Coordinates of C-alpha atoms and ligand atoms in Angstrom, one line a residue:
M103 CA -12.7 24.9 -7.4
S104 CA -9.6 24.0 -9.3
R105 CA -9.6 20.8 -11.3
L106 CA -7.9 17.7 -9.8
I107 CA -5.5 15.7 -11.9
V108 CA -4.5 12.3 -10.5
V109 CA -1.4 10.6 -11.9
S110 CA -0.6 7.0 -11.0
N111 CA 1.3 4.2 -12.7
R112 CA -1.9 2.2 -13.3
V113 CA -5.2 3.8 -14.0
T114 CA -7.4 1.2 -12.3
Q115 CA -10.7 -0.3 -13.1
A116 CA -12.5 2.9 -12.1
A117 CA -12.6 3.6 -15.8
S118 CA -15.0 0.8 -16.2
G119 CA -17.0 1.8 -13.1
K120 CA -15.6 -1.0 -11.0
A121 CA -13.3 0.9 -8.6
T122 CA -12.3 -1.4 -5.7
G123 CA -8.8 -0.7 -4.1
G124 CA -8.2 2.1 -1.6
L125 CA -6.5 4.4 -4.2
A126 CA -9.2 3.9 -6.8
V127 CA -12.1 4.4 -4.4
G128 CA -10.3 7.2 -2.5
V129 CA -9.6 9.4 -5.4
Y130 CA -12.6 8.5 -7.5
D131 CA -15.1 10.6 -5.4
A132 CA -12.7 13.6 -5.3
L133 CA -12.3 13.4 -9.1
R134 CA -16.1 13.3 -9.5
G135 CA -16.6 16.1 -7.0
S136 CA -14.3 18.6 -8.6
G137 CA -14.3 17.3 -12.1
G138 CA -11.0 15.8 -12.9
M139 CA -8.6 13.8 -15.0
W140 CA -6.8 10.6 -14.3
L141 CA -3.6 9.9 -16.3
G142 CA -1.5 6.7 -16.4
W143 CA -0.8 3.3 -17.8
N144 CA -3.7 1.3 -19.1
G145 CA -2.0 -2.0 -18.1
E146 CA -1.3 -3.1 -21.7
V147 CA 2.2 -3.8 -23.1
A148 CA 2.9 -2.6 -26.7
E149 CA 5.6 -3.9 -29.0
D150 CA 8.8 -1.8 -29.0
G151 CA 8.7 0.8 -31.7
A152 CA 4.9 0.9 -31.8
Q153 CA 3.4 4.4 -31.7
I154 CA 2.2 5.1 -28.2
E155 CA -1.1 7.0 -28.3
V156 CA -2.9 8.5 -25.4
S157 CA -6.6 7.4 -25.3
H158 CA -9.2 9.7 -23.8
A159 CA -12.4 8.5 -22.3
S160 CA -14.9 10.1 -20.0
H161 CA -17.1 8.5 -17.3
D162 CA -19.0 10.4 -14.6
G163 CA -17.3 13.6 -15.3
I164 CA -13.8 12.2 -15.1
D165 CA -11.5 12.2 -18.1
Y166 CA -9.3 9.1 -18.3
C167 CA -6.1 9.6 -20.2
T168 CA -4.4 6.2 -20.6
F169 CA -1.7 4.7 -22.7
P170 CA 0.2 1.4 -23.0
L171 CA 3.8 0.9 -22.0
A172 CA 6.3 -0.3 -24.6
K173 CA 7.8 -3.7 -23.8
R174 CA 11.2 -2.2 -23.1
D175 CA 9.7 0.3 -20.7
Y176 CA 7.7 -2.4 -19.0
D177 CA 10.9 -4.4 -18.5
R178 CA 13.0 -1.5 -17.3
F179 CA 10.6 0.9 -15.6
Y180 CA 8.0 -1.5 -14.2
R181 CA 9.6 -4.9 -13.6
G182 CA 13.1 -3.5 -13.3
F183 CA 13.7 -0.3 -11.2
S184 CA 10.2 0.0 -9.7
N185 CA 9.6 -3.6 -8.6
A186 CA 13.1 -5.2 -8.5
T187 CA 14.9 -2.2 -6.9
L188 CA 12.6 0.2 -5.2
W189 CA 9.9 -2.2 -3.9
P190 CA 12.3 -4.6 -2.1
T191 CA 14.5 -1.9 -0.8
F192 CA 11.7 0.3 0.5
H193 CA 10.4 -2.8 2.3
Y194 CA 13.8 -3.3 3.9
R195 CA 14.9 -6.2 1.6
A196 CA 18.1 -4.7 0.2
D197 CA 19.3 -8.3 0.2
I198 CA 17.1 -9.2 -2.7
S199 CA 17.1 -5.8 -4.4
S200 CA 18.8 -5.7 -7.8
Y201 CA 19.9 -2.6 -9.6
Q202 CA 20.8 -2.1 -13.2
R203 CA 21.6 1.3 -14.7
K204 CA 19.6 0.7 -17.8
D205 CA 16.5 0.0 -15.6
Y206 CA 17.0 3.3 -13.9
E207 CA 17.4 5.1 -17.2
G208 CA 14.2 3.4 -18.3
Y209 CA 12.5 4.6 -15.1
L210 CA 13.5 8.2 -15.6
Q211 CA 12.5 8.0 -19.3
V212 CA 9.0 6.8 -18.4
N213 CA 8.6 9.4 -15.6
R214 CA 9.6 12.0 -18.3
D215 CA 7.1 10.6 -20.8
F216 CA 4.3 10.8 -18.2
A217 CA 5.2 14.5 -17.6
R218 CA 5.3 15.2 -21.4
R219 CA 1.9 13.6 -21.9
L220 CA 0.3 15.5 -19.1
A221 CA 1.8 19.0 -20.0
P222 CA -0.4 19.8 -23.0
L223 CA -3.6 18.8 -21.1
L224 CA -3.0 21.1 -18.1
K225 CA -4.8 24.3 -17.2
P226 CA -3.0 26.9 -15.0
D227 CA -5.0 26.3 -11.8
D228 CA -5.2 22.5 -11.9
I229 CA -3.8 20.7 -8.9
I230 CA -1.9 17.5 -9.5
W231 CA -1.8 14.5 -7.1
V232 CA 0.8 11.9 -8.0
H233 CA 0.8 8.4 -6.5
D234 CA 3.5 6.0 -5.4
Y235 CA 7.0 4.8 -5.9
H236 CA 6.8 4.4 -9.7
L237 CA 6.7 8.2 -10.1
L238 CA 9.3 9.6 -7.6
A239 CA 10.9 11.6 -10.4
F240 CA 7.8 12.7 -12.3
G241 CA 7.5 16.1 -10.4
R242 CA 11.0 17.0 -11.4
F243 CA 10.3 16.4 -15.1
C244 CA 7.1 18.5 -14.8
R245 CA 9.2 21.4 -13.4
D246 CA 11.7 20.9 -16.2
L247 CA 8.9 21.4 -18.6
G248 CA 7.9 24.7 -16.9
I249 CA 4.8 23.3 -15.1
Q250 CA 4.1 25.7 -12.2
N251 CA 1.0 24.0 -10.9
R252 CA 0.8 22.7 -7.3
I253 CA 2.0 19.1 -7.3
G254 CA 1.6 16.7 -4.4
F255 CA 2.9 13.2 -4.1
F256 CA 1.7 10.3 -1.9
L257 CA 3.9 7.3 -1.1
H258 CA 1.8 4.2 -0.4
I259 CA 4.7 2.1 0.7
P260 CA 7.2 2.7 3.5
F261 CA 10.1 5.2 3.2
P262 CA 13.1 3.3 4.6
G263 CA 15.6 4.5 7.1
P264 CA 18.3 6.7 5.5
E265 CA 21.0 3.9 5.6
V266 CA 18.7 1.5 3.7
F267 CA 17.6 4.2 1.2
R268 CA 21.3 4.8 0.5
T269 CA 21.7 1.3 -0.9
V270 CA 19.7 2.4 -3.9
P271 CA 22.6 3.7 -6.0
P272 CA 20.9 6.9 -7.4
N273 CA 19.5 7.8 -3.9
R274 CA 20.6 11.4 -4.0
E275 CA 19.2 12.1 -7.4
L276 CA 15.9 10.5 -6.4
A277 CA 15.5 12.4 -3.2
Q278 CA 16.4 15.6 -4.9
A279 CA 13.8 14.8 -7.6
M280 CA 11.2 14.2 -4.9
C281 CA 11.8 17.7 -3.5
A282 CA 10.4 19.1 -6.8
Y283 CA 6.9 18.3 -5.4
D284 CA 5.2 20.9 -3.2
L285 CA 3.8 18.3 -0.8
L286 CA 5.2 14.9 0.0
G287 CA 2.7 12.6 1.9
F288 CA 3.7 9.5 3.7
Q289 CA 1.7 6.8 5.4
T290 CA 3.1 7.4 8.9
G291 CA 5.1 9.9 10.9
A292 CA 8.0 7.4 10.9
D293 CA 8.2 7.4 7.1
Q294 CA 8.0 11.2 7.0
Q295 CA 10.8 11.4 9.6
A296 CA 13.0 8.9 7.7
F297 CA 12.7 11.0 4.5
G298 CA 13.5 14.2 6.5
D299 CA 16.4 12.6 8.2
Y300 CA 17.9 11.5 4.9
C301 CA 17.5 14.9 3.3
E302 CA 19.1 16.6 6.3
R303 CA 22.0 14.2 6.6
Y304 CA 22.8 13.6 3.0
L305 CA 21.4 16.5 1.0
Q306 CA 22.2 19.2 3.6
A307 CA 18.5 20.2 3.6
Q308 CA 17.3 22.5 6.4
R309 CA 14.2 21.2 8.2
A310 CA 11.7 23.2 10.2
G311 CA 8.7 21.4 11.4
N312 CA 7.1 19.9 8.3
V313 CA 9.0 22.0 5.8
L314 CA 12.3 21.1 4.1
S315 CA 14.3 23.7 2.3
L316 CA 16.6 22.4 -0.4
Q317 CA 18.5 24.3 -3.1
G318 CA 16.1 27.2 -2.8
R319 CA 13.0 25.1 -3.0
L320 CA 10.6 24.4 -0.2
V321 CA 8.8 21.1 0.2
R322 CA 6.2 20.4 2.8
T323 CA 5.9 16.9 4.2
G324 CA 3.1 15.2 6.1
A325 CA 1.8 11.9 7.4
Y326 CA -1.6 10.9 6.0
P327 CA -2.5 7.3 7.0
I328 CA -4.8 5.9 4.3
G329 CA -8.1 4.7 5.7
I330 CA -11.1 2.7 4.5
D331 CA -14.8 3.5 4.2
P332 CA -15.9 1.4 7.2
A333 CA -19.6 1.7 6.6
S334 CA -19.4 0.2 3.1
V335 CA -17.1 -2.6 4.3
T336 CA -19.6 -3.5 7.1
E337 CA -22.4 -3.5 4.7
M338 CA -20.6 -5.7 2.2
S339 CA -19.6 -8.1 4.9
R340 CA -23.2 -8.6 5.9
A341 CA -24.8 -8.8 2.5
N342 CA -23.2 -11.7 0.8
R343 CA -24.7 -15.2 0.7
S344 CA -22.4 -16.5 -2.0
R345 CA -21.8 -20.1 -2.6
Q346 CA -18.2 -19.9 -1.4
V347 CA -19.0 -18.3 1.9
V348 CA -21.8 -20.9 2.6
A349 CA -19.5 -23.7 1.6
L350 CA -16.7 -22.5 3.9
K351 CA -19.0 -22.1 6.9
S352 CA -20.5 -25.6 6.5
G353 CA -17.0 -27.1 6.0
L354 CA -15.9 -25.5 9.3
A355 CA -18.7 -26.9 11.3
D356 CA -18.0 -25.6 14.9
R357 CA -14.3 -24.9 14.3
K358 CA -12.8 -21.5 14.7
L359 CA -11.3 -19.7 11.8
I360 CA -8.1 -17.7 11.4
I361 CA -8.0 -15.7 8.2
S362 CA -5.3 -13.9 6.2
V363 CA -5.8 -12.1 2.9
D364 CA -2.8 -10.6 1.0
R365 CA -1.3 -10.2 -2.4
L366 CA 1.3 -12.9 -2.7
D367 CA 4.4 -10.9 -1.9
Y368 CA 7.5 -11.6 0.1
S369 CA 6.9 -8.4 2.2
K370 CA 3.7 -9.9 3.6
G371 CA 5.4 -12.4 5.9
L372 CA 3.4 -15.4 4.7
V373 CA 6.0 -18.1 5.4
E374 CA 6.6 -16.9 9.0
R375 CA 2.8 -16.8 9.4
F376 CA 2.4 -20.4 8.3
N377 CA 5.2 -21.4 10.7
A378 CA 3.5 -19.6 13.6
F379 CA 0.3 -21.5 12.8
E380 CA 2.2 -24.8 12.9
Q381 CA 3.7 -23.9 16.3
L382 CA 0.2 -23.2 17.5
L383 CA -0.8 -26.7 16.6
E384 CA 2.4 -28.2 17.9
H385 CA 2.3 -26.6 21.4
G386 CA -1.5 -26.3 21.8
P387 CA -3.0 -29.7 21.4
G388 CA -6.4 -28.2 22.2
H389 CA -6.3 -26.4 18.9
R390 CA -5.8 -29.5 16.8
G391 CA -9.0 -30.2 15.0
A392 CA -10.6 -27.2 16.5
V393 CA -9.2 -24.4 14.4
S394 CA -8.6 -23.9 10.7
F395 CA -6.4 -21.3 9.0
V396 CA -7.4 -19.9 5.6
Q397 CA -4.8 -17.9 3.6
I398 CA -6.0 -16.2 0.5
A399 CA -3.0 -14.9 -1.6
P400 CA -3.4 -14.5 -5.4
S401 CA -0.2 -14.2 -7.3
S402 CA 1.0 -10.8 -8.2
R403 CA 4.0 -9.6 -10.3
S404 CA 4.8 -13.2 -11.1
D405 CA 7.3 -12.1 -13.8
V406 CA 9.4 -10.1 -11.2
L407 CA 12.4 -11.6 -9.4
G408 CA 11.6 -13.2 -6.1
Y409 CA 7.9 -13.8 -6.6
K410 CA 8.0 -17.3 -8.0
E411 CA 10.3 -18.4 -5.2
I412 CA 7.9 -17.2 -2.5
R413 CA 5.1 -19.0 -4.1
R414 CA 7.0 -22.3 -4.2
E415 CA 8.1 -21.8 -0.6
L416 CA 4.5 -21.3 0.5
E417 CA 3.3 -24.4 -1.3
R418 CA 6.0 -26.4 0.4
A419 CA 5.1 -25.1 3.8
A420 CA 1.3 -25.6 3.4
G421 CA 2.0 -29.2 2.2
R422 CA 4.2 -30.0 5.1
I423 CA 1.8 -28.6 7.7
N424 CA -1.3 -30.4 6.3
G425 CA 0.7 -33.6 5.8
K426 CA 1.9 -33.6 9.3
W427 CA -1.2 -32.4 11.2
G428 CA -4.2 -33.0 8.9
E429 CA -6.9 -35.5 9.6
L430 CA -9.5 -37.1 7.3
A431 CA -12.1 -34.7 8.6
W432 CA -9.9 -31.7 9.1
T433 CA -7.6 -29.7 6.9
P434 CA -5.6 -27.4 9.2
L435 CA -4.4 -24.9 6.6
R436 CA -6.1 -23.9 3.3
Y437 CA -3.9 -21.9 1.1
M438 CA -5.8 -20.4 -1.8
N439 CA -3.5 -19.0 -4.6
R440 CA -6.4 -17.3 -6.3
S441 CA -8.3 -14.1 -6.1
Y442 CA -11.9 -13.5 -4.8
E443 CA -14.2 -10.6 -5.3
R444 CA -14.5 -8.2 -2.4
S445 CA -18.1 -9.1 -2.1
V446 CA -16.9 -12.6 -1.1
L447 CA -13.8 -11.6 0.9
M448 CA -15.6 -9.2 3.3
P449 CA -18.1 -11.9 4.5
L450 CA -15.1 -14.3 4.9
L451 CA -13.4 -11.8 7.1
R452 CA -16.6 -11.5 9.1
A453 CA -16.9 -15.3 9.5
S454 CA -13.5 -15.6 11.1
Q455 CA -12.5 -15.3 14.8
V456 CA -9.0 -14.0 14.1
G457 CA -7.6 -11.7 11.4
F458 CA -3.9 -12.6 11.1
V459 CA -2.1 -9.7 9.4
T460 CA 1.6 -10.0 9.8
P461 CA 3.6 -8.3 7.1
L462 CA 7.4 -8.0 7.6
R463 CA 6.9 -4.4 6.4
D464 CA 3.9 -2.6 5.0
G465 CA 3.1 1.0 4.1
M466 CA -0.3 0.7 5.8
N467 CA -2.2 -2.6 5.1
L468 CA -5.8 -2.0 4.4
V469 CA -6.8 -5.6 5.1
A470 CA -6.2 -5.0 8.8
K471 CA -8.7 -2.1 8.7
E472 CA -11.2 -4.0 6.6
Y473 CA -11.0 -7.0 8.9
V474 CA -12.1 -4.9 11.8
A475 CA -14.9 -3.1 9.9
A476 CA -16.2 -6.5 8.7
Q477 CA -16.8 -7.8 12.3
P478 CA -20.2 -8.4 13.8
P479 CA -20.3 -5.9 16.7
D480 CA -22.0 -8.4 19.0
D481 CA -19.4 -11.1 18.6
P482 CA -16.3 -9.5 17.0
G483 CA -13.1 -11.3 16.1
V484 CA -9.6 -10.3 17.1
L485 CA -7.0 -8.6 14.9
V486 CA -3.4 -9.9 15.3
L487 CA -1.3 -7.3 13.6
S488 CA 2.4 -6.9 12.8
E489 CA 4.1 -4.0 14.5
F490 CA 5.8 -3.3 11.1
A491 CA 2.6 -2.5 9.3
G492 CA 1.9 1.2 9.1
A493 CA -1.6 0.4 10.4
A494 CA -0.1 -0.7 13.8
R495 CA 0.5 3.0 14.6
E496 CA -3.2 3.7 14.7
M497 CA -4.4 0.3 15.9
E498 CA -2.1 -0.6 18.8
D499 CA -4.9 0.0 21.4
G500 CA -7.3 -2.5 19.9
A501 CA -5.2 -5.1 18.0
L502 CA -2.8 -7.6 19.4
L503 CA 0.6 -6.5 18.0
V504 CA 3.2 -9.1 17.2
N505 CA 6.7 -9.1 15.8
P506 CA 6.5 -11.2 12.6
Y507 CA 10.0 -12.5 13.1
D508 CA 9.1 -14.0 16.4
I509 CA 7.3 -17.3 15.4
E510 CA 6.7 -18.5 19.0
G511 CA 5.5 -15.1 20.0
M512 CA 3.0 -15.1 17.1
A513 CA 1.8 -18.6 18.1
L514 CA 1.3 -17.5 21.7
T515 CA -0.7 -14.5 20.5
L516 CA -2.9 -16.6 18.3
D517 CA -3.6 -18.7 21.3
R518 CA -4.5 -15.6 23.3
A519 CA -6.7 -14.3 20.5
L520 CA -8.6 -17.6 20.2
R521 CA -9.3 -17.6 23.9
M522 CA -10.2 -14.0 24.4
S523 CA -13.4 -13.2 26.3
L524 CA -16.3 -11.5 24.5
A525 CA -16.0 -8.5 26.8
E526 CA -12.4 -7.9 25.9
R527 CA -13.1 -8.5 22.1
A528 CA -16.0 -6.0 22.2
S529 CA -14.0 -3.3 23.9
R530 CA -11.1 -3.7 21.5
Y531 CA -13.4 -3.6 18.6
E532 CA -15.1 -0.4 19.8
S533 CA -11.8 1.4 20.2
L534 CA -10.7 0.3 16.7
M535 CA -13.9 1.2 15.0
K536 CA -13.8 4.7 16.6
R537 CA -10.5 5.3 15.0
L538 CA -11.5 3.9 11.6
R539 CA -14.6 6.1 11.5
G540 CA -12.7 9.1 12.7
Y541 CA -10.0 8.9 10.1
D542 CA -11.6 7.3 7.1
L543 CA -10.7 7.3 3.4
A544 CA -12.5 10.6 2.7
K545 CA -10.6 12.2 5.6
W546 CA -7.3 10.9 4.2
R547 CA -8.0 12.4 0.8
D548 CA -9.5 15.7 2.0
T549 CA -6.7 16.3 4.5
F550 CA -4.0 15.7 1.8
L551 CA -5.8 17.9 -0.8
A552 CA -6.4 20.7 1.7
D553 CA -2.7 20.7 2.6
L554 CA -1.7 20.6 -1.1
R555 CA -3.9 23.6 -1.8
D556 CA -2.2 25.4 1.1
A557 CA 1.3 24.1 0.4
R558 CA 2.5 27.2 -1.3
Q559 CA 0.3 29.7 0.5
P560 CA 2.8 30.8 3.1
R561 CA 4.7 32.9 0.5
I562 CA 1.7 35.2 0.2
L563 CA -0.1 34.6 3.5
P564 CA 2.1 35.8 6.4
G565 CA 0.9 34.7 9.8
D566 CA 0.1 31.2 8.6
R567 CA 1.7 28.5 10.8
A568 CA 3.8 27.4 7.9
A569 CA 5.0 31.0 7.4
T570 CA 6.6 30.8 10.8
E571 CA 8.2 27.5 9.9
L572 CA 9.6 29.1 6.7
K573 CA 11.1 31.9 8.7
A574 CA 12.8 29.4 10.9
V575 CA 14.6 27.9 7.8
G576 CA 15.7 31.4 6.9
L577 CA 13.2 32.2 4.1
Ligands
LIG93 P1 -1.1 -3.5 -1.2 O1 0.3 -4.0 -0.9 O2 -1.8 -4.1 -2.3 O3 -1.2 -1.9 -1.2 P2 -3.2 -3.7 1.1 O4 -3.2 -2.4 1.7 O5 -3.2 -4.8 2.1 O6 -1.9 -4.0 0.2 O7 -4.4 -4.0 0.1 C1 -4.9 -3.0 -0.7 C2 -6.3 -3.5 -1.2 O8 -6.2 -4.7 -1.9 C3 -7.3 -3.8 0.0 O9 -8.5 -3.1 -0.2 C4 -7.4 -5.3 0.0 O10 -8.7 -5.7 0.4 C5 -7.2 -5.7 -1.4 N1 -6.5 -7.0 -1.4 C6 -5.4 -7.4 -0.8 N2 -5.2 -8.7 -0.9 C7 -6.3 -9.2 -1.7 C8 -6.6 -10.5 -2.2 N3 -5.9 -11.6 -1.9 N4 -7.8 -10.5 -2.9 C9 -8.5 -9.5 -3.1 N5 -8.2 -8.2 -2.7 C10 -7.1 -8.1 -2.0 C11 -0.3 -0.8 -1.1 C12 0.7 -0.8 0.1 C13 -0.1 -0.9 1.4 C14 -1.2 0.2 1.5 C15 -2.0 0.3 0.2 C16 -2.9 1.5 0.2 O11 1.6 -1.9 0.0 O12 0.7 -0.9 2.5 O13 -2.0 0.0 2.6 O14 -1.1 0.4 -1.0 O15 -2.1 2.7 0.4

């Protein structure tokens, strides 16, 4: 089998054998299975002008090729164009997006540098899997260097509607660059559709089924909703007897628990969520003293515009709510601005009666899936989920969907979740688990890689379904 090369902005802790997040766990097994290489930033920032060396290390048959980013690249590529322009805009926050040409130049430069570092390490039949919004233009630079290998790209965050994407000034150039990949994977059909709509409308691409034809190139697109490994989440949720979990349970006494776990990010809808909990207390006197809300949200990207403000706003909201409603023996809302190990988080999810996952926009949201997999089957909790999380598309039958801009609606839904009968909870849980098991993390990875391996086959395999599609676009 051909070797798999993974390229992502950050090469995660997998290098030290501690893979945790979806991306790390998801690709780690595939890399081990086929033998592979993982290339990307090691998380360190070097002084400008320092010689950037690629370090090579091997664990479990995987070659890790990592390097630091120069300070200037970190500022322009990472803090700048990736996280101050693309991240907010792709989450429909064009209002707080900021754009500077020098940041975009830095972004292109780093994408080019990644391609130059990869080129000498490649073998002709390697297949390359590139991850996320930091590397939209990487494929184009690979092609400029004459790299012919199959290259697939997966976007972990939403792709916005065409009119929102157009607010990113170099939108045409970016979309054209994305079409240098052989396969573009999105979290949902809606994201895939939005990209296709943009290309048809503004780049005069032709579209036939999942294939786009643009300036003589064909690019295949697909929706690959990222999953979890439900069995390992269930196991982890059961296993832990850590001090923190025991302390939380004894502090709750007989109270019910609503839980939320996020990175501290303005896309996650945390303030709206706090306000909804406050409305629950205001309009449902029966819940006062009877339910607690725990929000775990460690800071992320604290040196990027917008992140300090959201932290201050949350602290204010938590203080106001506890000041107004708290009692000596009961703290309504516990907001933890710190991180916990997964081995503590999963049992916390299990101990709670409601998983409150209400991003304003999210590519997928794996916490929603983890919450369900962590539940005890004989007494499962209820997932309250934003309709704007990618996960809502797969989980609408079992979760209670809410609009995170509708504070009263969220409060009413919390009330419903807290009162739901065991029979209804069990039936919702069963239907959610069926989906989680059927389309898990391995399936996500294997489906994407199978499509990538096929992506250019139609040219030499007439009769394939895609060949028909290609004919329809006149090729
Ligand atoms: P994130 O925005 O980081 O990821 P999410 O999918 O919710 O969001 O979380 C990814 C992983 O991080 C999960 O395994 C989760 O348990 C963990 N995590 C989240 N908050 C945590 C916390 N406070 N402490 C410890 N662990 C935490 C991006 C996209 C998502 C998409 C993923 C995967 O923004 O929409 O689901 O990539 O594609």
